Amino acid sequence: MLTSALVAGCAAWLLAAVLHFAFVQKYILLGEAYETGAAVHYAGVVPADGHADAGHSHDEPAAEGHSHDEGAAAHDHGDAGAVSTGTRTLWTTVFFGLVYVAYALILVAGFGLARAYGKIITAREGLLWGIAGFASFQLVPAMGLAPELPGTLAADLGARQVWWWGTVAATAVGLGLLGYGRSLMATALAVVLLAVPHLVGAPELDGFSGVAPPEVAGAFSARVLGTGLAVWALMGWVAGHVWARTPDNAA
Amino acid sequence: MTTTTISTRASDKTTALLSVLGMAMLGLAILFAAGHAQSATLHDAAHDVRHATGFPCH
């Protein structure tokens, strides 16, 4: 069981790191350039409503009960600017490993649960489970909390984390019931679980105060989700493949 | 005889479910530490990954 998770987690780690540095990292850096004022959206154009310091509209919302007393900008960019690119790349790579091995452990724990109920998992089921995992952990939470470009202001962190975990749990259980449930009741419960997080709605701010161009934020979100799908699909397929070849699980 | 078989099966299933639970908890704990814990050191090191996996970051 552990072998399947570790092999799949490591395969996912490798692909995640490669795809991240190929497609995503440049948007993070670009977002930070706008956040710190190194780059200015609509450079030279002063908005009519007196937001002359639009680049730093951070201060107001950050002060109103947001957990970052120093304001979002002071918070990470001091550090991000201070560390070398090499160190930053290293930590990013290490944390991709941790996150995807953690995802793989959860995924394979799901395989174990399926086995306990007599379900057989092969590479094909693994692929479907991987896509469902992507939906549960990334795509569906992104419906309420789109992947944030650095510099984007958002509602209270604690409230967003609660919504995130609730949505992940409800979506994963909902998809599992939809896939393996046998009764009308199970299907109905699945539909309710899938819908509830969106009826409740994710915490959000009243206004918008992003300093980066919408094109950058849009491209960033789309690439985060696209690369996430690729990595999860690979992870599920590999996990299913290794799982089906482990003697105890094949029968 | 039958009773023995059934109880062995039941305990096999319990063992299997316990290991499933252990593995899921381990995964969730790592995910929480890497993705959601708000210690400044963890946050700074994990910063780019948190943004790139869609976790609520800061």
PDB file of C-alpha atoms in Angstrom:
ATOM      1  CA  MET A   1       0.000   0.000   0.000  1.00  0.00           C
ATOM      2  CA  LEU A   2       2.749   2.362   1.010  1.00  0.00           C
ATOM      3  CA  THR A   3       4.810   1.409  -2.053  1.00  0.00           C
ATOM      4  CA  SER A   4       2.002   2.345  -4.391  1.00  0.00           C
ATOM      5  CA  ALA A   5       1.617   5.716  -2.672  1.00  0.00           C
ATOM      6  CA  LEU A   6       5.324   6.501  -2.634  1.00  0.00           C
ATOM      7  CA  VAL A   7       5.933   5.528  -6.256  1.00  0.00           C
ATOM      8  CA  ALA A   8       2.914   7.528  -7.425  1.00  0.00           C
ATOM      9  CA  GLY A   9       3.739  10.469  -5.160  1.00  0.00           C
ATOM     10  CA  CYS A  10       7.285  10.642  -6.464  1.00  0.00           C
ATOM     11  CA  ALA A  11       6.187  10.405 -10.107  1.00  0.00           C
ATOM     12  CA  ALA A  12       3.714  13.209  -9.447  1.00  0.00           C
ATOM     13  CA  TRP A  13       6.383  15.233  -7.648  1.00  0.00           C
ATOM     14  CA  LEU A  14       8.676  15.065 -10.656  1.00  0.00           C
ATOM     15  CA  LEU A  15       5.988  16.068 -13.145  1.00  0.00           C
ATOM     16  CA  ALA A  16       4.615  18.775 -10.839  1.00  0.00           C
ATOM     17  CA  ALA A  17       8.019  20.411 -10.450  1.00  0.00           C
ATOM     18  CA  VAL A  18       8.793  20.270 -14.175  1.00  0.00           C
ATOM     19  CA  LEU A  19       5.391  21.658 -15.202  1.00  0.00           C
ATOM     20  CA  HIS A  20       5.501  24.309 -12.493  1.00  0.00           C
ATOM     21  CA  PHE A  21       8.816  25.745 -13.593  1.00  0.00           C
ATOM     22  CA  ALA A  22       7.857  25.419 -17.262  1.00  0.00           C
ATOM     23  CA  PHE A  23       4.400  27.006 -17.078  1.00  0.00           C
ATOM     24  CA  VAL A  24       3.510  28.579 -13.744  1.00  0.00           C
ATOM     25  CA  GLN A  25       6.481  30.114 -11.947  1.00  0.00           C
ATOM     26  CA  LYS A  26       6.839  33.050 -14.308  1.00  0.00           C
ATOM     27  CA  TYR A  27       3.316  34.204 -13.466  1.00  0.00           C
ATOM     28  CA  ILE A  28       4.085  34.082  -9.738  1.00  0.00           C
ATOM     29  CA  LEU A  29       7.122  36.280 -10.313  1.00  0.00           C
ATOM     30  CA  LEU A  30       5.110  38.578 -12.559  1.00  0.00           C
ATOM     31  CA  GLY A  31       2.374  38.831  -9.908  1.00  0.00           C
ATOM     32  CA  GLU A  32       4.984  39.782  -7.336  1.00  0.00           C
ATOM     33  CA  ALA A  33       6.468  42.381  -9.611  1.00  0.00           C
ATOM     34  CA  TYR A  34       3.050  44.082  -9.723  1.00  0.00           C
ATOM     35  CA  GLU A  35       2.507  43.548  -6.020  1.00  0.00           C
ATOM     36  CA  THR A  36       5.752  45.202  -5.002  1.00  0.00           C
ATOM     37  CA  GLY A  37       5.383  48.017  -7.493  1.00  0.00           C
ATOM     38  CA  ALA A  38       8.342  46.900  -9.623  1.00  0.00           C
ATOM     39  CA  ALA A  39       5.813  46.747 -12.446  1.00  0.00           C
ATOM     40  CA  VAL A  40       2.678  48.870 -12.639  1.00  0.00           C
ATOM     41  CA  HIS A  41      -0.512  47.948 -14.429  1.00  0.00           C
ATOM     42  CA  TYR A  42      -1.683  50.904 -16.532  1.00  0.00           C
ATOM     43  CA  ALA A  43       1.668  52.517 -15.919  1.00  0.00           C
ATOM     44  CA  GLY A  44       1.378  56.254 -16.261  1.00  0.00           C
ATOM     45  CA  VAL A  45      -2.408  56.306 -16.188  1.00  0.00           C
ATOM     46  CA  VAL A  46      -3.833  57.763 -12.988  1.00  0.00           C
ATOM     47  CA  PRO A  47      -7.318  56.429 -12.270  1.00  0.00           C
ATOM     48  CA  ALA A  48     -10.020  59.101 -12.052  1.00  0.00           C
ATOM     49  CA  ASP A  49     -11.239  58.256  -8.575  1.00  0.00           C
ATOM     50  CA  GLY A  50      -8.133  59.403  -6.779  1.00  0.00           C
ATOM     51  CA  HIS A  51      -6.485  56.048  -6.314  1.00  0.00           C
ATOM     52  CA  ALA A  52      -3.188  57.617  -7.149  1.00  0.00           C
ATOM     53  CA  ASP A  53      -1.534  55.058  -4.942  1.00  0.00           C
ATOM     54  CA  ALA A  54      -3.486  52.240  -6.534  1.00  0.00           C
ATOM     55  CA  GLY A  55      -0.416  50.072  -6.462  1.00  0.00           C
ATOM     56  CA  HIS A  56      -0.757  49.978  -2.720  1.00  0.00           C
ATOM     57  CA  SER A  57      -4.429  49.831  -2.102  1.00  0.00           C
ATOM     58  CA  HIS A  58      -3.335  46.862   0.022  1.00  0.00           C
ATOM     59  CA  ASP A  59      -3.111  48.855   3.155  1.00  0.00           C
ATOM     60  CA  GLU A  60      -6.774  49.428   3.767  1.00  0.00           C
ATOM     61  CA  PRO A  61      -8.213  45.952   3.446  1.00  0.00           C
ATOM     62  CA  ALA A  62      -5.157  44.415   5.069  1.00  0.00           C
ATOM     63  CA  ALA A  63      -5.730  46.556   8.120  1.00  0.00           C
ATOM     64  CA  GLU A  64      -9.349  45.655   8.586  1.00  0.00           C
ATOM     65  CA  GLY A  65      -9.086  42.478  10.550  1.00  0.00           C
ATOM     66  CA  HIS A  66      -7.072  40.563   8.018  1.00  0.00           C
ATOM     67  CA  SER A  67      -4.685  38.421   9.966  1.00  0.00           C
ATOM     68  CA  HIS A  68      -1.649  40.059   8.433  1.00  0.00           C
ATOM     69  CA  ASP A  69      -0.965  43.018  10.568  1.00  0.00           C
ATOM     70  CA  GLU A  70       1.987  44.097   8.560  1.00  0.00           C
ATOM     71  CA  GLY A  71       0.000  43.914   5.358  1.00  0.00           C
ATOM     72  CA  ALA A  72       0.331  41.301   2.715  1.00  0.00           C
ATOM     73  CA  ALA A  73       3.170  42.973   0.912  1.00  0.00           C
ATOM     74  CA  ALA A  74       5.529  43.367   3.833  1.00  0.00           C
ATOM     75  CA  HIS A  75       4.734  39.814   4.812  1.00  0.00           C
ATOM     76  CA  ASP A  76       6.104  37.696   2.031  1.00  0.00           C
ATOM     77  CA  HIS A  77       7.985  39.933  -0.187  1.00  0.00           C
ATOM     78  CA  GLY A  78      10.549  40.941   2.323  1.00  0.00           C
ATOM     79  CA  ASP A  79      11.488  37.330   2.496  1.00  0.00           C
ATOM     80  CA  ALA A  80      10.908  36.396  -1.081  1.00  0.00           C
ATOM     81  CA  GLY A  81      13.214  39.163  -2.175  1.00  0.00           C
ATOM     82  CA  ALA A  82      15.833  38.240   0.388  1.00  0.00           C
ATOM     83  CA  VAL A  83      16.299  34.605  -0.552  1.00  0.00           C
ATOM     84  CA  SER A  84      18.218  33.594  -3.626  1.00  0.00           C
ATOM     85  CA  THR A  85      16.486  32.101  -6.626  1.00  0.00           C
ATOM     86  CA  GLY A  86      18.310  28.834  -5.980  1.00  0.00           C
ATOM     87  CA  THR A  87      17.039  28.543  -2.416  1.00  0.00           C
ATOM     88  CA  ARG A  88      13.547  29.467  -3.485  1.00  0.00           C
ATOM     89  CA  THR A  89      13.577  26.877  -6.275  1.00  0.00           C
ATOM     90  CA  LEU A  90      14.871  24.251  -3.860  1.00  0.00           C
ATOM     91  CA  TRP A  91      12.134  24.888  -1.295  1.00  0.00           C
ATOM     92  CA  THR A  92       9.471  24.941  -3.971  1.00  0.00           C
ATOM     93  CA  THR A  93      10.695  21.586  -5.253  1.00  0.00           C
ATOM     94  CA  VAL A  94      10.828  20.111  -1.732  1.00  0.00           C
ATOM     95  CA  PHE A  95       7.298  21.255  -0.942  1.00  0.00           C
ATOM     96  CA  PHE A  96       5.906  19.903  -4.205  1.00  0.00           C
ATOM     97  CA  GLY A  97       7.300  16.559  -3.035  1.00  0.00           C
ATOM     98  CA  LEU A  98       5.593  16.833   0.346  1.00  0.00           C
ATOM     99  CA  VAL A  99       2.268  17.945  -1.089  1.00  0.00           C
ATOM    100  CA  TYR A 100       2.090  15.267  -3.778  1.00  0.00           C
ATOM    101  CA  VAL A 101       3.295  12.461  -1.510  1.00  0.00           C
ATOM    102  CA  ALA A 102       0.562  13.586   0.908  1.00  0.00           C
ATOM    103  CA  TYR A 103      -2.012  13.530  -1.909  1.00  0.00           C
ATOM    104  CA  ALA A 104      -0.775  10.081  -2.957  1.00  0.00           C
ATOM    105  CA  LEU A 105      -1.122   8.751   0.610  1.00  0.00           C
ATOM    106  CA  ILE A 106      -4.702   9.997   0.736  1.00  0.00           C
ATOM    107  CA  LEU A 107      -5.462   8.584  -2.728  1.00  0.00           C
ATOM    108  CA  VAL A 108      -4.042   5.162  -1.906  1.00  0.00           C
ATOM    109  CA  ALA A 109      -5.837   5.155   1.455  1.00  0.00           C
ATOM    110  CA  GLY A 110      -8.945   5.493  -0.718  1.00  0.00           C
ATOM    111  CA  PHE A 111      -7.837   2.443  -2.737  1.00  0.00           C
ATOM    112  CA  GLY A 112      -7.455   0.576   0.562  1.00  0.00           C
ATOM    113  CA  LEU A 113     -10.977   1.533   1.570  1.00  0.00           C
ATOM    114  CA  ALA A 114     -12.265   0.334  -1.808  1.00  0.00           C
ATOM    115  CA  ARG A 115     -10.402  -2.968  -1.370  1.00  0.00           C
ATOM    116  CA  ALA A 116     -11.930  -3.481   2.066  1.00  0.00           C
ATOM    117  CA  TYR A 117     -15.310  -3.390   0.309  1.00  0.00           C
ATOM    118  CA  GLY A 118     -14.190  -5.797  -2.394  1.00  0.00           C
ATOM    119  CA  LYS A 119     -13.560  -3.262  -5.170  1.00  0.00           C
ATOM    120  CA  ILE A 120     -10.697  -3.881  -7.551  1.00  0.00           C
ATOM    121  CA  ILE A 121      -8.457  -0.992  -8.548  1.00  0.00           C
ATOM    122  CA  THR A 122      -6.419  -1.140 -11.743  1.00  0.00           C
ATOM    123  CA  ALA A 123      -4.575   1.551 -13.665  1.00  0.00           C
ATOM    124  CA  ARG A 124      -7.871   2.543 -15.303  1.00  0.00           C
ATOM    125  CA  GLU A 125      -9.699   3.043 -12.000  1.00  0.00           C
ATOM    126  CA  GLY A 126      -6.569   4.764 -10.712  1.00  0.00           C
ATOM    127  CA  LEU A 127      -6.762   7.271 -13.539  1.00  0.00           C
ATOM    128  CA  LEU A 128     -10.403   8.008 -12.721  1.00  0.00           C
ATOM    129  CA  TRP A 129      -9.584   8.313  -9.011  1.00  0.00           C
ATOM    130  CA  GLY A 130      -6.743  10.678  -9.878  1.00  0.00           C
ATOM    131  CA  ILE A 131      -9.060  12.894 -11.923  1.00  0.00           C
ATOM    132  CA  ALA A 132     -11.610  12.799  -9.107  1.00  0.00           C
ATOM    133  CA  GLY A 133      -8.842  13.746  -6.671  1.00  0.00           C
ATOM    134  CA  PHE A 134      -7.928  16.683  -8.865  1.00  0.00           C
ATOM    135  CA  ALA A 135     -11.564  17.748  -8.916  1.00  0.00           C
ATOM    136  CA  SER A 136     -11.839  17.420  -5.128  1.00  0.00           C
ATOM    137  CA  PHE A 137      -8.594  19.088  -4.124  1.00  0.00           C
ATOM    138  CA  GLN A 138      -8.124  21.664  -6.870  1.00  0.00           C
ATOM    139  CA  LEU A 139     -10.833  22.213  -9.456  1.00  0.00           C
ATOM    140  CA  VAL A 140     -13.912  22.403  -7.249  1.00  0.00           C
ATOM    141  CA  PRO A 141     -12.319  24.498  -4.460  1.00  0.00           C
ATOM    142  CA  ALA A 142     -11.155  26.830  -7.256  1.00  0.00           C
ATOM    143  CA  MET A 143     -14.827  27.497  -8.078  1.00  0.00           C
ATOM    144  CA  GLY A 144     -14.967  29.532  -4.878  1.00  0.00           C
ATOM    145  CA  LEU A 145     -11.323  30.324  -4.258  1.00  0.00           C
ATOM    146  CA  ALA A 146      -9.553  30.721  -7.579  1.00  0.00           C
ATOM    147  CA  PRO A 147      -5.814  30.037  -7.329  1.00  0.00           C
ATOM    148  CA  GLU A 148      -4.461  33.358  -6.095  1.00  0.00           C
ATOM    149  CA  LEU A 149      -1.821  35.236  -7.924  1.00  0.00           C
ATOM    150  CA  PRO A 150       0.539  36.813  -5.368  1.00  0.00           C
ATOM    151  CA  GLY A 151      -0.760  40.292  -4.652  1.00  0.00           C
ATOM    152  CA  THR A 152      -4.409  39.324  -4.799  1.00  0.00           C
ATOM    153  CA  LEU A 153      -6.322  40.293  -1.699  1.00  0.00           C
ATOM    154  CA  ALA A 154      -8.844  37.834  -0.356  1.00  0.00           C
ATOM    155  CA  ALA A 155     -11.155  37.318   2.587  1.00  0.00           C
ATOM    156  CA  ASP A 156     -10.061  36.139   6.035  1.00  0.00           C
ATOM    157  CA  LEU A 157      -7.580  33.276   5.751  1.00  0.00           C
ATOM    158  CA  GLY A 158      -9.122  31.106   8.474  1.00  0.00           C
ATOM    159  CA  ALA A 159     -12.576  31.299   6.904  1.00  0.00           C
ATOM    160  CA  ARG A 160     -11.170  30.444   3.477  1.00  0.00           C
ATOM    161  CA  GLN A 161      -9.279  27.444   4.872  1.00  0.00           C
ATOM    162  CA  VAL A 162     -12.418  26.143   6.543  1.00  0.00           C
ATOM    163  CA  TRP A 163     -14.369  26.484   3.291  1.00  0.00           C
ATOM    164  CA  TRP A 164     -11.504  24.836   1.403  1.00  0.00           C
ATOM    165  CA  TRP A 165     -11.348  21.772   3.670  1.00  0.00           C
ATOM    166  CA  GLY A 166     -15.133  21.481   3.789  1.00  0.00           C
ATOM    167  CA  THR A 167     -15.382  21.658   0.017  1.00  0.00           C
ATOM    168  CA  VAL A 168     -12.620  19.087  -0.471  1.00  0.00           C
ATOM    169  CA  ALA A 169     -14.272  16.655   1.940  1.00  0.00           C
ATOM    170  CA  ALA A 170     -17.788  17.125   0.568  1.00  0.00           C
ATOM    171  CA  THR A 171     -16.637  16.808  -3.052  1.00  0.00           C
ATOM    172  CA  ALA A 172     -14.478  13.731  -2.443  1.00  0.00           C
ATOM    173  CA  VAL A 173     -17.228  11.910  -0.533  1.00  0.00           C
ATOM    174  CA  GLY A 174     -19.830  13.061  -3.069  1.00  0.00           C
ATOM    175  CA  LEU A 175     -17.820  11.744  -6.028  1.00  0.00           C
ATOM    176  CA  GLY A 176     -17.098   8.491  -4.184  1.00  0.00           C
ATOM    177  CA  LEU A 177     -20.821   7.965  -3.523  1.00  0.00           C
ATOM    178  CA  LEU A 178     -21.638   8.803  -7.113  1.00  0.00           C
ATOM    179  CA  GLY A 179     -19.078   6.301  -8.378  1.00  0.00           C
ATOM    180  CA  TYR A 180     -19.673   3.441  -5.940  1.00  0.00           C
ATOM    181  CA  GLY A 181     -23.064   4.061  -4.354  1.00  0.00           C
ATOM    182  CA  ARG A 182     -25.749   1.565  -5.239  1.00  0.00           C
ATOM    183  CA  SER A 183     -28.949   3.207  -4.122  1.00  0.00           C
ATOM    184  CA  LEU A 184     -30.958   6.204  -5.154  1.00  0.00           C
ATOM    185  CA  MET A 185     -30.388   7.521  -1.650  1.00  0.00           C
ATOM    186  CA  ALA A 186     -26.606   7.420  -2.143  1.00  0.00           C
ATOM    187  CA  THR A 187     -26.915   9.297  -5.429  1.00  0.00           C
ATOM    188  CA  ALA A 188     -29.165  11.913  -3.868  1.00  0.00           C
ATOM    189  CA  LEU A 189     -26.743  12.369  -0.971  1.00  0.00           C
ATOM    190  CA  ALA A 190     -23.874  12.693  -3.466  1.00  0.00           C
ATOM    191  CA  VAL A 191     -25.658  15.463  -5.328  1.00  0.00           C
ATOM    192  CA  VAL A 192     -26.348  17.317  -2.086  1.00  0.00           C
ATOM    193  CA  LEU A 193     -22.721  16.991  -0.956  1.00  0.00           C
ATOM    194  CA  LEU A 194     -21.456  18.248  -4.307  1.00  0.00           C
ATOM    195  CA  ALA A 195     -23.805  21.228  -4.258  1.00  0.00           C
ATOM    196  CA  VAL A 196     -23.673  22.389  -0.644  1.00  0.00           C
ATOM    197  CA  PRO A 197     -20.249  24.123  -0.667  1.00  0.00           C
ATOM    198  CA  HIS A 198     -21.395  26.295  -3.567  1.00  0.00           C
ATOM    199  CA  LEU A 199     -24.752  27.076  -2.000  1.00  0.00           C
ATOM    200  CA  VAL A 200     -22.918  28.145   1.145  1.00  0.00           C
ATOM    201  CA  GLY A 201     -20.408  30.036  -0.956  1.00  0.00           C
ATOM    202  CA  ALA A 202     -16.749  30.800  -0.337  1.00  0.00           C
ATOM    203  CA  PRO A 203     -15.803  33.764   1.840  1.00  0.00           C
ATOM    204  CA  GLU A 204     -15.085  36.798  -0.301  1.00  0.00           C
ATOM    205  CA  LEU A 205     -14.299  40.462  -0.013  1.00  0.00           C
ATOM    206  CA  ASP A 206     -16.744  43.182  -1.008  1.00  0.00           C
ATOM    207  CA  GLY A 207     -14.505  44.741  -3.604  1.00  0.00           C
ATOM    208  CA  PHE A 208     -11.635  43.974  -5.913  1.00  0.00           C
ATOM    209  CA  SER A 209      -8.210  45.379  -5.378  1.00  0.00           C
ATOM    210  CA  GLY A 210      -5.860  43.310  -7.494  1.00  0.00           C
ATOM    211  CA  VAL A 211      -2.886  45.230  -8.781  1.00  0.00           C
ATOM    212  CA  ALA A 212      -1.845  42.820 -11.526  1.00  0.00           C
ATOM    213  CA  PRO A 213      -3.482  42.809 -14.974  1.00  0.00           C
ATOM    214  CA  PRO A 214      -6.444  40.397 -15.173  1.00  0.00           C
ATOM    215  CA  GLU A 215      -4.684  38.595 -18.035  1.00  0.00           C
ATOM    216  CA  VAL A 216      -1.888  37.590 -15.667  1.00  0.00           C
ATOM    217  CA  ALA A 217      -4.277  36.372 -12.978  1.00  0.00           C
ATOM    218  CA  GLY A 218      -6.389  34.500 -15.547  1.00  0.00           C
ATOM    219  CA  ALA A 219      -3.408  32.788 -17.158  1.00  0.00           C
ATOM    220  CA  PHE A 220      -2.033  31.887 -13.735  1.00  0.00           C
ATOM    221  CA  SER A 221      -5.283  30.256 -12.559  1.00  0.00           C
ATOM    222  CA  ALA A 222      -5.758  28.367 -15.813  1.00  0.00           C
ATOM    223  CA  ARG A 223      -2.212  27.024 -15.779  1.00  0.00           C
ATOM    224  CA  VAL A 224      -2.390  26.011 -12.126  1.00  0.00           C
ATOM    225  CA  LEU A 225      -5.511  23.979 -12.888  1.00  0.00           C
ATOM    226  CA  GLY A 226      -4.184  22.566 -16.162  1.00  0.00           C
ATOM    227  CA  THR A 227      -0.914  21.397 -14.660  1.00  0.00           C
ATOM    228  CA  GLY A 228      -2.782  20.089 -11.601  1.00  0.00           C
ATOM    229  CA  LEU A 229      -4.968  17.907 -13.825  1.00  0.00           C
ATOM    230  CA  ALA A 230      -1.942  16.473 -15.616  1.00  0.00           C
ATOM    231  CA  VAL A 231      -0.144  15.688 -12.365  1.00  0.00           C
ATOM    232  CA  TRP A 232      -3.147  14.125 -10.641  1.00  0.00           C
ATOM    233  CA  ALA A 233      -3.990  12.022 -13.720  1.00  0.00           C
ATOM    234  CA  LEU A 234      -0.429  10.680 -13.814  1.00  0.00           C
ATOM    235  CA  MET A 235      -0.444  10.079 -10.067  1.00  0.00           C
ATOM    236  CA  GLY A 236      -3.719   8.150 -10.159  1.00  0.00           C
ATOM    237  CA  TRP A 237      -2.657   6.061 -13.120  1.00  0.00           C
ATOM    238  CA  VAL A 238       0.723   5.149 -11.595  1.00  0.00           C
ATOM    239  CA  ALA A 239      -0.827   4.424  -8.197  1.00  0.00           C
ATOM    240  CA  GLY A 240      -3.455   2.155  -9.794  1.00  0.00           C
ATOM    241  CA  HIS A 241      -0.834   0.426 -11.905  1.00  0.00           C
ATOM    242  CA  VAL A 242       1.455  -0.331  -8.956  1.00  0.00           C
ATOM    243  CA  TRP A 243      -1.530  -1.219  -6.768  1.00  0.00           C
ATOM    244  CA  ALA A 244      -2.844  -3.792  -9.266  1.00  0.00           C
ATOM    245  CA  ARG A 245       0.592  -5.422  -9.413  1.00  0.00           C
ATOM    246  CA  THR A 246       0.830  -5.849  -5.663  1.00  0.00           C
ATOM    247  CA  PRO A 247      -0.191  -9.501  -5.065  1.00  0.00           C
ATOM    248  CA  ASP A 248      -2.541  -8.777  -2.140  1.00  0.00           C
ATOM    249  CA  ASN A 249      -4.570  -6.264  -4.075  1.00  0.00           C
ATOM    250  CA  ALA A 250      -5.028  -8.014  -7.394  1.00  0.00           C
ATOM    251  CA  ALA A 251      -7.644 -10.560  -6.355  1.00  0.00           C
TER     252      ALA A 251
ATOM    253  CA  MET B   1     -14.949 -23.522  12.372  1.00  0.00           C
ATOM    254  CA  THR B   2     -17.213 -21.142  10.576  1.00  0.00           C
ATOM    255  CA  THR B   3     -17.095 -18.789  13.526  1.00  0.00           C
ATOM    256  CA  THR B   4     -13.302 -18.724  13.434  1.00  0.00           C
ATOM    257  CA  THR B   5     -13.255 -17.888   9.748  1.00  0.00           C
ATOM    258  CA  ILE B   6     -15.742 -15.102  10.176  1.00  0.00           C
ATOM    259  CA  SER B   7     -13.932 -13.566  13.119  1.00  0.00           C
ATOM    260  CA  THR B   8     -10.594 -13.788  11.277  1.00  0.00           C
ATOM    261  CA  ARG B   9     -12.160 -12.015   8.330  1.00  0.00           C
ATOM    262  CA  ALA B  10     -13.647  -9.402  10.572  1.00  0.00           C
ATOM    263  CA  SER B  11     -10.315  -8.718  12.231  1.00  0.00           C
ATOM    264  CA  ASP B  12      -8.591  -8.639   8.813  1.00  0.00           C
ATOM    265  CA  LYS B  13     -11.052  -6.017   7.757  1.00  0.00           C
ATOM    266  CA  THR B  14     -10.492  -4.035  10.943  1.00  0.00           C
ATOM    267  CA  THR B  15      -6.736  -4.171  10.398  1.00  0.00           C
ATOM    268  CA  ALA B  16      -7.180  -3.074   6.796  1.00  0.00           C
ATOM    269  CA  LEU B  17      -9.431  -0.192   7.791  1.00  0.00           C
ATOM    270  CA  LEU B  18      -7.008   0.874  10.526  1.00  0.00           C
ATOM    271  CA  SER B  19      -4.119   0.990   8.093  1.00  0.00           C
ATOM    272  CA  VAL B  20      -6.292   2.952   5.649  1.00  0.00           C
ATOM    273  CA  LEU B  21      -7.116   5.387   8.420  1.00  0.00           C
ATOM    274  CA  GLY B  22      -3.473   5.697   9.462  1.00  0.00           C
ATOM    275  CA  MET B  23      -2.377   6.404   5.921  1.00  0.00           C
ATOM    276  CA  ALA B  24      -5.122   8.950   5.331  1.00  0.00           C
ATOM    277  CA  MET B  25      -4.268  10.739   8.582  1.00  0.00           C
ATOM    278  CA  LEU B  26      -0.581  10.821   7.681  1.00  0.00           C
ATOM    279  CA  GLY B  27      -1.408  12.295   4.269  1.00  0.00           C
ATOM    280  CA  LEU B  28      -3.758  14.881   5.746  1.00  0.00           C
ATOM    281  CA  ALA B  29      -1.216  15.852   8.411  1.00  0.00           C
ATOM    282  CA  ILE B  30       1.518  16.424   5.815  1.00  0.00           C
ATOM    283  CA  LEU B  31      -0.931  18.313   3.627  1.00  0.00           C
ATOM    284  CA  PHE B  32      -1.923  20.541   6.521  1.00  0.00           C
ATOM    285  CA  ALA B  33       1.680  21.266   7.497  1.00  0.00           C
ATOM    286  CA  ALA B  34       2.848  21.908   3.942  1.00  0.00           C
ATOM    287  CA  GLY B  35      -0.232  23.682   2.676  1.00  0.00           C
ATOM    288  CA  HIS B  36      -2.076  25.343   5.524  1.00  0.00           C
ATOM    289  CA  ALA B  37       0.014  25.802   8.674  1.00  0.00           C
ATOM    290  CA  GLN B  38       0.719  29.462   9.231  1.00  0.00           C
ATOM    291  CA  SER B  39       4.179  29.357  10.803  1.00  0.00           C
ATOM    292  CA  ALA B  40       6.187  32.071   9.076  1.00  0.00           C
ATOM    293  CA  THR B  41       9.075  29.773   8.192  1.00  0.00           C
ATOM    294  CA  LEU B  42       6.793  27.121   6.716  1.00  0.00           C
ATOM    295  CA  HIS B  43       4.794  29.739   4.895  1.00  0.00           C
ATOM    296  CA  ASP B  44       7.805  31.361   3.285  1.00  0.00           C
ATOM    297  CA  ALA B  45       9.375  28.097   2.202  1.00  0.00           C
ATOM    298  CA  ALA B  46       6.097  26.701   0.872  1.00  0.00           C
ATOM    299  CA  HIS B  47       4.921  30.013  -0.585  1.00  0.00           C
ATOM    300  CA  ASP B  48       5.153  29.281  -4.310  1.00  0.00           C
ATOM    301  CA  VAL B  49       3.763  25.759  -3.960  1.00  0.00           C
ATOM    302  CA  ARG B  50       0.791  27.030  -1.970  1.00  0.00           C
ATOM    303  CA  HIS B  51      -0.051  29.497  -4.695  1.00  0.00           C
ATOM    304  CA  ALA B  52       0.525  26.922  -7.412  1.00  0.00           C
ATOM    305  CA  THR B  53      -1.733  24.284  -5.852  1.00  0.00           C
ATOM    306  CA  GLY B  54      -4.582  26.672  -5.132  1.00  0.00           C
ATOM    307  CA  PHE B  55      -4.348  26.588  -1.327  1.00  0.00           C
ATOM    308  CA  PRO B  56      -5.639  29.662   0.454  1.00  0.00           C
ATOM    309  CA  CYS B  57      -2.214  31.178   1.145  1.00  0.00           C
ATOM    310  CA  HIS B  58      -2.390  34.532   2.844  1.00  0.00           C
TER     311      HIS B  58
END
